[in-house]
Protein backbone atom coordinates (compact mmCIF):
# COMPACT_ATOMS: atom_id res chain seq x y z
CA UNK A 1 0.00 0.00 0.00
CA UNK A 2 1.33 3.42 -0.95
CA UNK A 3 2.44 5.54 2.01
CA UNK A 4 1.18 9.04 2.66
CA UNK A 5 4.55 10.52 1.67
CA UNK A 6 4.61 8.62 -1.64
CA UNK A 7 1.02 9.51 -2.47
CA UNK A 8 1.57 13.18 -1.69
CA UNK A 9 4.80 13.27 -3.73
CA UNK A 10 3.09 11.68 -6.74
CA UNK A 11 0.22 14.16 -6.57
CA UNK A 12 2.55 17.15 -6.51
CA UNK A 13 4.79 15.82 -9.26
CA UNK A 14 1.72 15.18 -11.41
CA UNK A 15 0.82 18.86 -10.99
CA UNK A 16 4.38 19.88 -11.89
CA UNK A 17 4.05 17.96 -15.14
CA UNK A 18 1.06 20.08 -16.14
CA UNK A 19 3.39 23.11 -16.30
CA UNK A 20 6.13 21.50 -18.38
CA UNK A 21 8.44 22.96 -19.52
CA UNK A 22 8.08 26.43 -17.99
CA UNK A 23 6.78 25.86 -14.46
CA UNK A 24 8.93 26.08 -11.37
CA UNK A 25 9.37 22.89 -9.29
CA UNK A 26 6.71 22.50 -6.61
CA UNK A 27 7.70 19.38 -4.73
CA UNK A 28 9.44 19.78 -1.39
CA UNK A 29 9.70 17.11 1.32
CA UNK A 30 7.63 19.22 3.75
CA UNK A 31 4.99 20.41 1.28
CA UNK A 32 1.50 18.91 1.24
CA UNK A 33 -1.22 19.34 -1.37
CA UNK A 34 -4.47 20.42 0.32
CA UNK A 35 -6.78 20.99 -2.62
CA UNK A 36 -7.27 22.31 -6.13
CA UNK A 37 -9.96 23.83 -8.29
CA UNK A 38 -11.01 26.34 -10.89
CA UNK A 39 -11.84 29.84 -9.68
CA UNK A 40 -12.47 33.21 -11.30
CA UNK A 41 -9.82 35.90 -10.93
CA UNK A 42 -10.49 39.54 -11.70
CA UNK A 43 -7.76 40.61 -14.10
CA UNK A 44 -7.20 43.99 -15.69
CA UNK A 45 -9.26 42.88 -18.71
CA UNK A 46 -12.09 41.40 -16.69
CA UNK A 47 -12.91 38.11 -14.92
CA UNK A 48 -10.83 35.15 -16.11
CA UNK A 49 -10.91 31.43 -15.16
CA UNK A 50 -7.75 30.25 -13.39
CA UNK A 51 -6.68 26.99 -11.86
CA UNK A 52 -5.63 27.15 -8.20
CA UNK A 53 -3.64 24.72 -6.06
CA UNK A 54 -3.50 25.12 -2.30
CA UNK A 55 -0.54 23.64 -0.45
CA UNK A 56 0.20 23.84 3.26
CA UNK A 57 2.64 26.73 2.67
CA UNK A 58 1.90 28.31 -0.74
CA UNK A 59 -0.96 29.16 -3.09
CA UNK A 60 -0.29 28.44 -6.77
CA UNK A 61 -2.40 29.61 -9.70
CA UNK A 62 -2.06 29.66 -13.46
CA UNK A 63 -3.72 30.27 -16.81
CA UNK A 64 -5.77 27.40 -18.19
CA UNK A 65 -4.74 26.19 -21.63
CA UNK A 66 -6.43 22.78 -21.40
CA UNK A 67 -8.07 22.03 -18.07
CA UNK A 68 -6.26 19.31 -16.09
CA UNK A 69 -3.89 18.86 -19.03
CA UNK A 70 -1.86 22.02 -19.59
CA UNK A 71 -1.36 25.27 -17.65
CA UNK A 72 1.01 28.20 -18.11
CA UNK A 73 2.14 31.43 -16.41
CA UNK A 74 2.49 29.81 -13.02
CA UNK A 75 2.30 32.14 -10.01
CA UNK A 76 3.41 31.08 -6.50
CA UNK A 77 2.42 33.06 -3.39
CA UNK A 78 3.62 32.16 0.12
CA UNK A 79 0.63 31.81 2.44
CA UNK A 80 2.40 33.95 5.03
CA UNK A 81 2.26 36.84 2.52
CA UNK A 82 -1.51 36.58 2.02
CA UNK A 83 -4.29 38.46 3.75
CA UNK A 84 -7.91 37.54 2.95
CA UNK A 85 -10.80 39.97 3.00
CA UNK A 86 -14.43 39.05 2.52
CA UNK A 87 -16.22 41.50 0.22
CA UNK A 88 -19.72 41.96 -1.10
CA UNK A 89 -20.76 40.61 -4.49
CA UNK A 90 -20.40 42.90 -7.49
CA UNK A 91 -22.42 43.02 -10.68
CA UNK A 92 -19.84 40.92 -12.53
CA UNK A 93 -18.63 38.65 -9.69
CA UNK A 94 -20.63 36.69 -7.11
CA UNK A 95 -19.18 34.80 -4.13
CA UNK A 96 -16.03 36.88 -4.25
CA UNK A 97 -13.27 37.78 -1.82
CA UNK A 98 -10.06 39.77 -1.93
CA UNK A 99 -6.56 38.29 -1.78
CA UNK A 100 -3.97 40.83 -0.64
CA UNK A 101 -0.22 40.35 -1.06
CA UNK A 102 2.70 42.80 -0.90
CA UNK A 103 3.27 42.63 -4.67
CA UNK A 104 -0.28 42.44 -5.89
CA UNK A 105 -3.88 42.23 -4.67
CA UNK A 106 -6.83 40.86 -6.61
CA UNK A 107 -10.45 39.73 -6.36
CA UNK A 108 -11.41 36.06 -6.55
CA UNK A 109 -14.78 34.39 -7.03
CA UNK A 110 -16.12 30.86 -6.61
CA UNK A 111 -19.09 29.16 -8.26
CA UNK A 112 -20.98 28.95 -4.97
CA UNK A 113 -20.98 30.36 -1.47
CA UNK A 114 -20.05 26.91 -0.13
CA UNK A 115 -16.99 26.68 -2.37
CA UNK A 116 -15.92 30.19 -1.41
CA UNK A 117 -16.20 29.29 2.28
CA UNK A 118 -14.19 26.09 1.74
CA UNK A 119 -11.30 27.96 0.08
CA UNK A 120 -11.19 30.66 2.73
CA UNK A 121 -11.42 28.12 5.57
CA UNK A 122 -8.60 25.95 4.22
CA UNK A 123 -6.31 28.91 3.55
CA UNK A 124 -6.89 30.36 7.02
CA UNK A 125 -6.33 26.94 8.59
CA UNK A 126 -2.98 26.53 6.81
CA UNK A 127 -1.94 30.05 7.76
CA UNK A 128 -2.76 29.35 11.40
CA UNK A 129 -0.53 26.27 11.37
CA UNK A 130 2.31 28.22 9.75
CA UNK A 131 1.91 31.02 12.30
CA UNK A 132 1.94 28.49 15.14
CA UNK A 133 5.18 27.08 13.80
CA UNK A 134 7.03 30.34 13.18
CA UNK A 135 5.69 32.05 16.34
CA UNK A 136 5.71 35.42 14.60
CA UNK A 137 4.64 37.12 11.44
CA UNK A 138 6.26 40.26 10.13
CA UNK A 139 4.09 43.31 9.50
CA UNK A 140 3.45 43.44 5.76
CA UNK A 141 2.36 46.30 3.52
CA UNK A 142 -0.20 45.03 1.03
CA UNK A 143 -0.67 46.18 -2.54
CA UNK A 144 -3.88 47.88 -3.62
CA UNK A 145 -6.18 45.90 -5.92
CA UNK A 146 -6.16 47.38 -9.42
CA UNK A 147 -9.30 48.95 -10.81
CA UNK A 148 -10.36 46.67 -13.74
CA UNK A 149 -10.11 48.13 -17.25
CA UNK A 150 -13.85 47.71 -17.75
CA UNK A 151 -14.67 49.79 -14.66
CA UNK A 152 -14.10 53.13 -16.36
CA UNK A 153 -13.95 54.53 -19.89
CA UNK A 154 -12.28 57.74 -18.69
CA UNK A 155 -9.14 58.61 -16.73
CA UNK A 156 -9.91 58.64 -13.01
CA UNK A 157 -7.78 61.80 -12.62
CA UNK A 158 -8.43 64.09 -15.58
CA UNK A 159 -11.54 62.43 -17.11
CA UNK A 160 -9.85 62.03 -20.51
CA UNK A 161 -11.76 59.40 -22.52
CA UNK A 162 -9.73 56.29 -23.31
CA UNK A 163 -9.36 55.29 -26.95
CA UNK A 164 -7.05 53.41 -29.29
CA UNK A 165 -4.49 56.19 -28.99
CA UNK A 166 -5.22 57.13 -25.37
CA UNK A 167 -4.48 53.90 -23.55
CA UNK A 168 -5.47 52.82 -20.08
CA UNK A 169 -2.69 52.56 -17.50
CA UNK A 170 -2.63 51.54 -13.86
CA UNK A 171 -0.81 53.34 -11.08
CA UNK A 172 1.28 50.66 -9.39
CA UNK A 173 0.96 52.37 -6.04
CA UNK A 174 -2.80 53.06 -5.74
CA UNK A 175 -4.26 50.92 -8.56
CA UNK A 176 -6.10 53.81 -10.23
CA UNK A 177 -7.03 53.63 -13.91
CA UNK A 178 -5.32 56.63 -15.55
CA UNK A 179 -4.14 57.98 -18.89
CA UNK A 180 -0.53 58.32 -20.00
CA UNK A 181 -0.31 62.01 -19.10
CA UNK A 182 -1.52 61.36 -15.56
CA UNK A 183 0.89 58.45 -15.06
CA UNK A 184 4.10 59.82 -16.53
CA UNK A 185 6.10 59.48 -13.32
CA UNK A 186 8.11 56.52 -12.06
CA UNK A 187 9.09 55.45 -8.57
CA UNK A 188 10.60 52.49 -6.74
CA UNK A 189 7.89 50.73 -4.72
CA UNK A 190 9.78 48.44 -2.40
CA UNK A 191 6.94 45.99 -1.71
CA UNK A 192 6.72 45.24 -5.44
CA UNK A 193 10.35 45.43 -6.55
CA UNK A 194 13.45 46.71 -4.72
CA UNK A 195 15.08 48.54 -7.65
CA UNK A 196 12.78 48.97 -10.66
CA UNK A 197 11.03 52.27 -11.35
CA UNK A 198 7.31 51.64 -11.78
CA UNK A 199 4.52 53.68 -13.29
CA UNK A 200 2.73 55.91 -10.76
CA UNK A 201 0.02 58.53 -11.08
CA UNK A 202 0.59 62.24 -10.48
CA UNK A 203 -1.20 62.12 -7.12
CA UNK A 204 0.98 59.30 -5.80
CA UNK A 205 4.05 61.03 -7.22
CA UNK A 206 3.29 64.14 -5.18
CA UNK A 207 2.69 62.02 -2.09
CA UNK A 208 5.86 59.97 -2.50
CA UNK A 209 7.87 63.09 -3.35
CA UNK A 210 6.79 64.59 -0.04
CA UNK A 211 8.02 61.46 1.72
CA UNK A 212 11.34 61.67 -0.11
CA UNK A 213 10.95 58.22 -1.70
CA UNK A 214 11.07 59.33 -5.34
CA UNK A 215 13.22 61.70 -7.38
CA UNK A 216 11.35 64.81 -8.58
CA UNK A 217 9.82 64.82 -12.09
CA UNK A 218 11.23 61.46 -13.08
CA UNK A 219 9.67 60.50 -16.43
CA UNK A 220 10.69 57.55 -18.55
CA UNK A 221 7.70 56.89 -20.75
CA UNK A 222 7.90 55.67 -24.29
CA UNK A 223 5.70 56.60 -27.21
CA UNK A 224 4.79 60.09 -25.99
CA UNK A 225 2.28 61.29 -23.43
CA UNK A 226 -0.52 59.23 -24.91
CA UNK A 227 1.41 56.16 -23.79
CA UNK A 228 0.73 54.18 -26.96
CA UNK A 229 3.67 51.98 -26.14
CA UNK A 230 4.03 50.44 -22.73
CA UNK A 231 7.18 51.19 -20.76
CA UNK A 232 9.69 48.43 -20.11
CA UNK A 233 8.64 48.04 -16.53
CA UNK A 234 5.02 47.66 -17.55
CA UNK A 235 5.97 44.56 -19.49
CA UNK A 236 8.00 43.19 -16.61
CA UNK A 237 6.16 44.24 -13.49
CA UNK A 238 2.58 43.66 -14.48
CA UNK A 239 2.33 40.11 -13.23
CA UNK A 240 2.70 37.83 -16.20
CA UNK A 241 -0.81 36.48 -15.94
CA UNK A 242 -2.25 39.96 -16.48
CA UNK A 243 -1.52 39.85 -20.19
CA UNK A 244 -4.04 37.14 -20.76
CA UNK A 245 -3.39 34.37 -23.20
CA UNK A 246 -6.27 32.68 -24.97
CA UNK A 247 -7.40 30.20 -22.37
CA UNK A 248 -9.97 27.54 -23.08
CA UNK A 249 -13.24 28.38 -21.36
CA UNK A 250 -14.29 25.18 -19.64
CA UNK A 251 -17.26 24.01 -17.62
CA UNK A 252 -16.71 24.76 -13.95
CA UNK A 253 -15.88 21.76 -11.82
CA UNK A 254 -16.14 21.83 -8.05
CA UNK A 255 -12.87 22.26 -6.19
CA UNK A 256 -11.31 19.03 -4.98
CA UNK A 257 -9.94 18.69 -1.46
CA UNK A 258 -7.73 15.93 -0.20
CA UNK A 259 -9.43 13.43 2.09
CA UNK A 260 -9.83 14.61 5.65
CA UNK A 261 -6.84 12.58 6.85
CA UNK A 262 -4.62 14.78 4.67
CA UNK A 263 -5.91 17.98 6.16
CA UNK A 264 -6.74 17.18 9.76
CA UNK A 265 -4.64 14.18 10.72
CA UNK A 266 -1.45 14.33 8.68
CA UNK A 267 -1.05 18.06 8.27
CA UNK A 268 -0.79 18.65 12.01
CA UNK A 269 2.60 16.90 11.97
CA UNK A 270 4.01 18.90 9.05
CA UNK A 271 5.83 22.16 9.57
CA UNK A 272 8.03 24.16 7.16
CA UNK A 273 11.70 23.37 7.63
CA UNK A 274 11.08 19.94 9.09
CA UNK A 275 10.84 16.56 7.46
CA UNK A 276 7.55 14.73 7.19
CA UNK A 277 6.78 12.68 10.25
CA UNK A 278 4.44 9.74 10.20
CA UNK A 279 3.14 7.51 12.91
Short mmCIF file of C-alpha atoms in Angstrom, two decimals, residues 19 22-24 41 43-45 48 50 61-65 71-77 103-104 106 146 172 192 233-246:
data_model
loop_
_atom_site.label_atom_id
_atom_site.label_comp_id
_atom_site.label_asym_id
_atom_site.label_seq_id
_atom_site.Cartn_x
_atom_site.Cartn_y
_atom_site.Cartn_z
CA UNK A 19 3.39 23.11 -16.30
CA UNK A 22 8.08 26.43 -17.99
CA UNK A 23 6.78 25.86 -14.46
CA UNK A 24 8.93 26.08 -11.37
CA UNK A 41 -9.82 35.90 -10.93
CA UNK A 43 -7.76 40.61 -14.10
CA UNK A 44 -7.20 43.99 -15.69
CA UNK A 45 -9.26 42.88 -18.71
CA UNK A 48 -10.83 35.15 -16.11
CA UNK A 50 -7.75 30.25 -13.39
CA UNK A 61 -2.40 29.61 -9.70
CA UNK A 62 -2.06 29.66 -13.46
CA UNK A 63 -3.72 30.27 -16.81
CA UNK A 64 -5.77 27.40 -18.19
CA UNK A 65 -4.74 26.19 -21.63
CA UNK A 71 -1.36 25.27 -17.65
CA UNK A 72 1.01 28.20 -18.11
CA UNK A 73 2.14 31.43 -16.41
CA UNK A 74 2.49 29.81 -13.02
CA UNK A 75 2.30 32.14 -10.01
CA UNK A 76 3.41 31.08 -6.50
CA UNK A 77 2.42 33.06 -3.39
CA UNK A 103 3.27 42.63 -4.67
CA UNK A 104 -0.28 42.44 -5.89
CA UNK A 106 -6.83 40.86 -6.61
CA UNK A 146 -6.16 47.38 -9.42
CA UNK A 172 1.28 50.66 -9.39
CA UNK A 192 6.72 45.24 -5.44
CA UNK A 233 8.64 48.04 -16.53
CA UNK A 234 5.02 47.66 -17.55
CA UNK A 235 5.97 44.56 -19.49
CA UNK A 236 8.00 43.19 -16.61
CA UNK A 237 6.16 44.24 -13.49
CA UNK A 238 2.58 43.66 -14.48
CA UNK A 239 2.33 40.11 -13.23
CA UNK A 240 2.70 37.83 -16.20
CA UNK A 241 -0.81 36.48 -15.94
CA UNK A 242 -2.25 39.96 -16.48
CA UNK A 243 -1.52 39.85 -20.19
CA UNK A 244 -4.04 37.14 -20.76
CA UNK A 245 -3.39 34.37 -23.20
CA UNK A 246 -6.27 32.68 -24.97
#
